[in-house]
Coordinates of C-alpha atoms and ligand atoms in Angstrom, one line a residue:
M1 CA 2.7 -19.8 48.3
T2 CA -0.6 -19.5 46.4
G3 CA -1.2 -16.3 44.4
P4 CA -4.1 -15.3 41.5
F5 CA -2.4 -17.1 38.4
T6 CA -3.5 -20.4 37.8
W7 CA -2.8 -22.2 33.9
S8 CA -3.4 -25.7 31.9
V9 CA -1.5 -26.8 29.2
V10 CA -3.4 -27.2 26.3
D11 CA -2.4 -29.4 23.2
L12 CA -3.5 -27.9 20.0
R13 CA -4.1 -29.9 17.5
L14 CA -3.2 -28.5 14.0
R15 CA -6.1 -28.9 11.2
H16 CA -2.9 -30.0 8.7
V17 CA 0.6 -30.8 9.7
F18 CA 2.9 -27.9 9.9
T19 CA 6.0 -27.3 8.1
I20 CA 8.6 -24.0 8.2
A21 CA 12.0 -24.0 7.4
R22 CA 13.1 -24.7 10.9
G23 CA 11.0 -28.2 10.7
S24 CA 7.3 -30.0 10.8
R25 CA 4.8 -29.8 13.9
S26 CA 1.0 -31.6 14.2
V27 CA 0.5 -30.5 17.7
V28 CA 1.4 -27.9 19.6
P29 CA 1.1 -27.2 23.4
T30 CA 0.4 -23.7 25.0
V31 CA -0.6 -22.8 28.2
I32 CA -4.3 -20.7 29.1
V33 CA -3.5 -18.7 32.4
R34 CA -6.2 -17.5 34.1
F35 CA -5.7 -14.3 36.5
T36 CA -8.9 -14.4 39.3
R37 CA -9.7 -11.8 41.4
D38 CA -13.0 -10.6 43.3
G39 CA -14.9 -13.5 41.4
V40 CA -13.4 -12.2 38.1
A41 CA -11.5 -14.4 36.2
G42 CA -9.6 -12.9 33.3
I43 CA -8.0 -14.8 30.6
G44 CA -4.9 -14.9 28.7
E45 CA -2.1 -17.2 27.1
A46 CA 1.4 -18.2 26.7
S47 CA 2.3 -20.3 23.6
P48 CA 6.4 -20.5 23.9
L49 CA 8.5 -21.3 20.8
A50 CA 11.4 -23.0 21.6
R51 CA 13.0 -20.5 18.6
Y52 CA 13.0 -17.8 21.5
G53 CA 13.7 -20.2 24.3
E54 CA 10.5 -20.6 25.6
S55 CA 8.8 -23.8 26.6
V56 CA 5.4 -24.6 28.7
E57 CA 8.2 -25.8 31.3
T58 CA 9.5 -22.9 31.4
V59 CA 5.9 -20.6 31.3
S60 CA 5.5 -22.4 34.3
A61 CA 7.9 -21.8 36.3
F62 CA 7.8 -18.1 35.5
L63 CA 4.1 -17.6 36.0
A64 CA 5.1 -19.6 39.5
G65 CA 7.6 -16.9 40.0
V66 CA 4.7 -14.4 39.9
N67 CA 2.2 -15.6 42.0
D68 CA 5.1 -15.6 44.5
A69 CA 6.0 -12.4 43.9
V70 CA 2.3 -10.9 44.0
G71 CA 1.4 -13.8 46.5
T72 CA -1.9 -13.0 48.5
R73 CA -0.9 -9.0 48.7
G74 CA -3.3 -6.7 47.2
T75 CA -1.1 -5.4 44.5
D76 CA -2.9 -3.7 42.1
P77 CA -3.8 -5.6 39.0
S78 CA -2.6 -2.9 36.5
E79 CA 1.0 -2.9 38.0
I80 CA 0.8 -6.7 37.8
P81 CA 2.3 -7.2 34.1
G82 CA 4.9 -4.4 35.0
L83 CA 6.0 -6.3 38.0
A84 CA 6.1 -10.0 36.2
R85 CA 8.3 -8.1 33.4
A86 CA 10.9 -6.7 36.0
L87 CA 10.9 -10.3 37.4
A88 CA 13.2 -11.9 34.9
P89 CA 14.9 -10.9 31.4
G90 CA 13.1 -13.1 28.3
N91 CA 9.9 -15.1 29.2
A92 CA 8.0 -12.9 26.8
A93 CA 5.5 -15.3 26.1
A94 CA 4.8 -15.7 29.4
K95 CA 5.3 -12.2 30.3
A96 CA 2.4 -12.1 27.3
G97 CA 0.4 -14.6 29.0
V98 CA 0.0 -12.2 32.2
D99 CA -0.2 -9.4 30.6
I100 CA -3.5 -10.8 28.2
A101 CA -5.3 -12.1 31.5
V102 CA -4.6 -9.3 33.5
H103 CA -5.8 -7.1 30.7
D104 CA -8.8 -9.2 30.2
W105 CA -9.9 -8.8 34.4
I106 CA -9.8 -5.2 34.0
G107 CA -11.8 -4.9 30.8
K108 CA -14.1 -7.4 32.3
R109 CA -14.0 -5.2 35.7
R110 CA -14.9 -1.9 33.7
N111 CA -17.1 -3.6 31.4
L112 CA -15.2 -2.5 28.3
P113 CA -13.5 -4.0 25.8
V114 CA -9.4 -3.8 25.2
W115 CA -9.4 -1.7 22.0
K116 CA -11.9 1.0 23.9
M117 CA -9.5 0.9 26.9
F118 CA -6.6 1.9 24.5
G119 CA -8.8 4.1 22.5
L120 CA -8.9 2.8 19.4
T121 CA -11.1 3.4 16.6
P122 CA -12.4 0.3 14.6
G123 CA -12.5 1.5 11.2
P124 CA -12.1 -0.5 8.0
L125 CA -9.6 -3.4 9.3
P126 CA -7.0 -5.2 7.5
R127 CA -8.2 -8.5 7.0
S128 CA -5.9 -11.8 8.3
S129 CA -4.0 -14.0 5.4
M130 CA -4.2 -17.3 5.6
T131 CA -0.7 -19.5 5.8
I132 CA -0.3 -22.2 4.0
G133 CA 1.9 -24.6 4.4
I134 CA 4.2 -26.6 1.9
D135 CA 3.0 -30.0 1.4
E136 CA 2.1 -32.7 -1.0
P137 CA 0.5 -31.6 -3.9
G138 CA -3.3 -33.3 -3.4
V139 CA -2.8 -31.4 0.2
V140 CA -1.4 -28.0 -1.1
G141 CA -4.6 -28.2 -3.2
E142 CA -7.4 -28.8 -0.7
K143 CA -5.5 -25.7 1.3
V144 CA -5.8 -23.3 -1.3
R145 CA -9.6 -24.3 -1.7
E146 CA -10.3 -23.9 1.8
A147 CA -8.3 -20.2 2.1
A148 CA -10.0 -19.2 -1.0
S149 CA -12.9 -16.7 0.7
F150 CA -9.3 -14.9 2.7
A151 CA -7.6 -11.7 1.2
A152 CA -4.3 -12.9 0.9
L153 CA -2.3 -16.3 1.2
K154 CA 0.6 -16.4 3.5
L155 CA 3.3 -19.2 2.1
K156 CA 6.5 -20.8 4.3
L157 CA 9.4 -20.9 2.1
G158 CA 12.9 -21.6 2.8
V159 CA 12.3 -25.0 2.5
P160 CA 13.1 -27.6 -0.4
G161 CA 10.8 -27.5 -3.4
E162 CA 9.7 -23.7 -2.5
R163 CA 9.5 -22.8 -6.4
E164 CA 7.2 -25.7 -7.1
F165 CA 5.1 -24.8 -4.1
L166 CA 4.9 -21.1 -4.9
E167 CA 4.6 -21.9 -8.6
S168 CA 1.2 -24.8 -7.9
V169 CA -0.2 -22.2 -6.0
R170 CA 0.3 -19.2 -7.8
G171 CA -1.7 -21.6 -10.3
M172 CA -4.6 -21.9 -8.3
T173 CA -5.5 -18.6 -7.7
A174 CA -5.1 -15.3 -8.1
Q175 CA -5.1 -14.1 -4.4
P176 CA -2.0 -11.9 -3.6
I177 CA 0.3 -13.8 -1.9
R178 CA 2.6 -12.9 1.0
V179 CA 5.8 -15.0 1.4
D180 CA 7.6 -15.6 4.9
A181 CA 11.2 -17.0 4.4
N182 CA 11.6 -17.7 8.1
E183 CA 15.3 -17.2 8.0
G184 CA 15.4 -19.9 5.0
W185 CA 17.8 -18.3 2.8
A186 CA 21.5 -18.8 3.5
T187 CA 23.1 -15.7 1.9
K188 CA 22.2 -12.3 0.3
E189 CA 23.3 -13.5 -2.9
E190 CA 20.2 -16.7 -3.0
A191 CA 18.0 -14.1 -1.5
L192 CA 18.3 -11.5 -3.9
D193 CA 18.2 -14.5 -6.5
R194 CA 14.5 -15.3 -4.5
L195 CA 13.4 -12.0 -4.7
Q196 CA 13.8 -11.4 -8.3
W197 CA 11.6 -14.9 -8.7
L198 CA 8.9 -13.7 -6.4
E199 CA 8.5 -10.2 -8.3
G200 CA 7.0 -12.1 -11.2
Q201 CA 4.9 -13.9 -8.5
G202 CA 2.2 -11.4 -7.4
V203 CA 3.9 -11.4 -4.4
E204 CA 3.0 -8.1 -1.9
L205 CA 5.8 -8.6 1.0
V206 CA 8.6 -10.9 2.2
E207 CA 9.2 -11.7 5.6
Q208 CA 12.4 -12.2 6.8
P209 CA 14.5 -13.0 3.9
L210 CA 17.8 -13.7 5.9
P211 CA 18.8 -15.5 9.7
A212 CA 18.2 -12.5 12.2
G213 CA 21.0 -10.5 12.7
N214 CA 22.4 -9.8 9.2
A215 CA 20.3 -6.4 9.0
G216 CA 23.4 -4.8 6.7
A217 CA 22.6 -7.6 4.1
V218 CA 18.9 -7.2 4.4
A219 CA 19.5 -3.4 3.8
W220 CA 21.6 -4.5 0.6
L221 CA 18.4 -6.1 -0.6
R222 CA 16.2 -3.8 0.6
A223 CA 17.8 -2.0 -2.4
R224 CA 17.5 -4.5 -4.7
T225 CA 13.7 -5.0 -4.9
R226 CA 10.7 -3.7 -5.1
I227 CA 8.9 -6.1 -3.0
P228 CA 8.9 -4.7 0.9
L229 CA 10.6 -6.6 3.3
Y230 CA 9.4 -7.2 6.6
A231 CA 11.5 -8.3 10.1
D232 CA 10.1 -10.9 12.2
E233 CA 12.8 -12.9 13.6
D234 CA 14.9 -10.0 13.7
F235 CA 12.5 -8.2 15.5
R236 CA 11.3 -9.1 19.5
G237 CA 11.0 -5.7 20.8
G238 CA 10.9 -2.3 21.0
A239 CA 14.4 -1.9 21.4
D240 CA 15.2 -3.3 18.1
L241 CA 13.3 -0.7 16.1
A242 CA 16.0 1.8 15.5
P243 CA 18.9 -0.5 14.5
L244 CA 15.9 -2.1 11.6
A245 CA 14.2 1.2 10.2
D246 CA 16.9 1.6 7.4
A247 CA 17.3 -2.2 6.7
Y248 CA 13.2 -3.2 6.5
D249 CA 10.0 -1.6 5.2
G250 CA 8.2 -3.1 8.2
V251 CA 8.3 -5.1 11.5
N252 CA 5.8 -8.2 12.7
V253 CA 5.0 -7.4 16.1
K254 CA 3.6 -10.5 18.3
L255 CA 2.4 -10.7 21.5
M256 CA 4.4 -13.8 22.5
K257 CA 7.8 -11.8 21.4
C258 CA 7.0 -8.4 22.8
G259 CA 5.5 -9.6 26.1
G260 CA 1.9 -8.2 25.8
L261 CA -0.5 -5.6 25.0
A262 CA 0.9 -2.9 26.8
E263 CA 4.3 -2.8 24.7
A264 CA 3.1 -4.0 21.7
L265 CA 0.8 -0.7 21.7
T266 CA 3.7 1.0 22.6
I267 CA 5.5 -0.7 19.8
A268 CA 3.3 0.2 17.1
R269 CA 2.9 3.9 18.0
E270 CA 7.3 4.0 17.9
A271 CA 7.0 1.9 14.8
R272 CA 5.3 4.6 12.7
S273 CA 7.4 7.4 14.3
K274 CA 10.3 5.9 12.5
G275 CA 8.2 5.0 9.0
L276 CA 8.3 1.4 9.8
K277 CA 4.8 -0.7 8.0
L278 CA 3.6 -2.5 11.2
M279 CA 2.7 -6.4 10.6
L280 CA 0.7 -7.7 13.8
G281 CA 1.5 -11.6 13.6
C282 CA 0.9 -14.6 16.0
M283 CA 2.5 -17.8 16.7
I284 CA 0.0 -20.9 17.0
E285 CA -2.5 -19.9 19.3
T286 CA -5.9 -20.2 20.6
S287 CA -8.6 -17.4 20.1
A288 CA -7.6 -15.9 23.4
G289 CA -4.0 -15.0 22.0
I290 CA -5.3 -14.1 18.9
S291 CA -8.7 -11.5 19.9
A292 CA -5.9 -9.9 22.5
A293 CA -3.5 -9.5 19.6
A294 CA -6.8 -8.4 17.5
Q295 CA -7.6 -5.3 19.7
L296 CA -4.7 -3.9 18.4
A297 CA -5.7 -4.1 14.8
P298 CA -7.1 -0.6 14.4
Q299 CA -2.8 -0.1 14.2
A300 CA -1.6 -2.1 12.1
D301 CA -1.3 -1.7 8.4
V302 CA -1.0 -5.4 7.5
V303 CA -2.5 -8.5 10.0
D304 CA -1.7 -12.2 10.4
L305 CA -3.4 -13.7 12.9
D306 CA -4.7 -17.1 11.6
G307 CA -3.2 -19.4 14.4
C308 CA -6.4 -20.1 15.4
L309 CA -7.6 -20.9 12.2
L310 CA -5.1 -23.5 12.0
V311 CA -5.9 -25.0 15.0
G312 CA -8.7 -28.2 15.0
N313 CA -9.3 -27.5 19.1
D314 CA -9.7 -24.0 19.6
P315 CA -11.2 -23.8 23.4
F316 CA -12.5 -19.9 22.3
S317 CA -14.3 -18.0 19.9
G318 CA -13.3 -14.3 19.6
A319 CA -12.5 -11.6 17.5
M320 CA -11.2 -13.5 14.2
G321 CA -14.1 -14.7 11.9
P322 CA -13.3 -17.8 9.7
D323 CA -12.4 -16.1 6.8
G324 CA -9.9 -13.5 7.8
T325 CA -12.2 -10.5 8.6
I326 CA -11.5 -9.1 12.1
R327 CA -14.9 -8.4 14.6
L328 CA -14.1 -5.7 16.9
R329 CA -17.4 -5.7 19.3
D330 CA -18.4 -4.7 22.7
L331 CA -17.3 -7.9 24.6
P332 CA -15.5 -7.1 27.5
G333 CA -11.7 -7.4 28.0
I334 CA -10.0 -9.5 24.7
G335 CA -13.5 -10.6 23.9
I336 CA -13.7 -14.1 24.0
T337 CA -16.0 -16.9 24.9
E338 CA -15.6 -20.3 25.8
V339 CA -16.4 -22.9 22.8
R340 CA -18.5 -25.8 24.4
R341 CA -17.1 -29.2 23.5
Ligands
LIG1 MG1 7.3 -15.0 10.4

């Protein structure tokens, strides 16, 4: 059966090899999703992560299932993201691809940017950090020089050589540093040792110090450090907010983890009501996924939306500026334009 969604896999070439606690990558496949009706195409993106059980194959299978469910019937587009969410558990990136494409389509039909449809006001917005992955000293120096105009750097630790890596960056720049341990510290004692070291290094926050599922140990750490702790791998969706509220200072909300814009907006409001700060984060994505997430920046305390800046062949341009400044303009939908190459 045919349906309104079409999609294509794009191999994103990274500008530098990307190393985190789970391994290294130089090419990252993503799925560009299009929702077409009445001659208008809404664009979305599903960037699957193996950590959450997704791949381009699972995304394709899910999108085929959404096409089967929607078919050629005249389902109201605003109902399609909910219909997709109810199809199967998991598949958050695939659901985000559907949700973003439909929001882009609705915005284009109404000639309104998503941030305006959501009733958000773009006052002064937080600027995104730029990620610096561990590498040879010469390459690290080059990355730090390239990121000189950013408001903050994000360093991926939890890997062998992390101390030398961070201290070499600290020696090159006075920019604030955010640390992402990516579940790379094995025990609470090891994590506390690292946090005590980081307190002397001008570190603004630490993301996911321990493997997910150890909220009690994170609460123990939080009582022993001044550095704010943010949940990333521990935080998948709204149901996780209450159990994490005592362990963490904030949560990293990503469209590809929670399933899209509508859910992320709900999470943003609930997080605040539970006293949790909101970081808006991303995977390696094109400007489609990033510009979609940026629509929610007025709700964020911390922005980490550099995914498209790590990519050498981004097919779009959108809300993310080259120095991490978010530009929420009056372009309809998610505010992207295709880049001709
Ligand atoms: Mg993270």
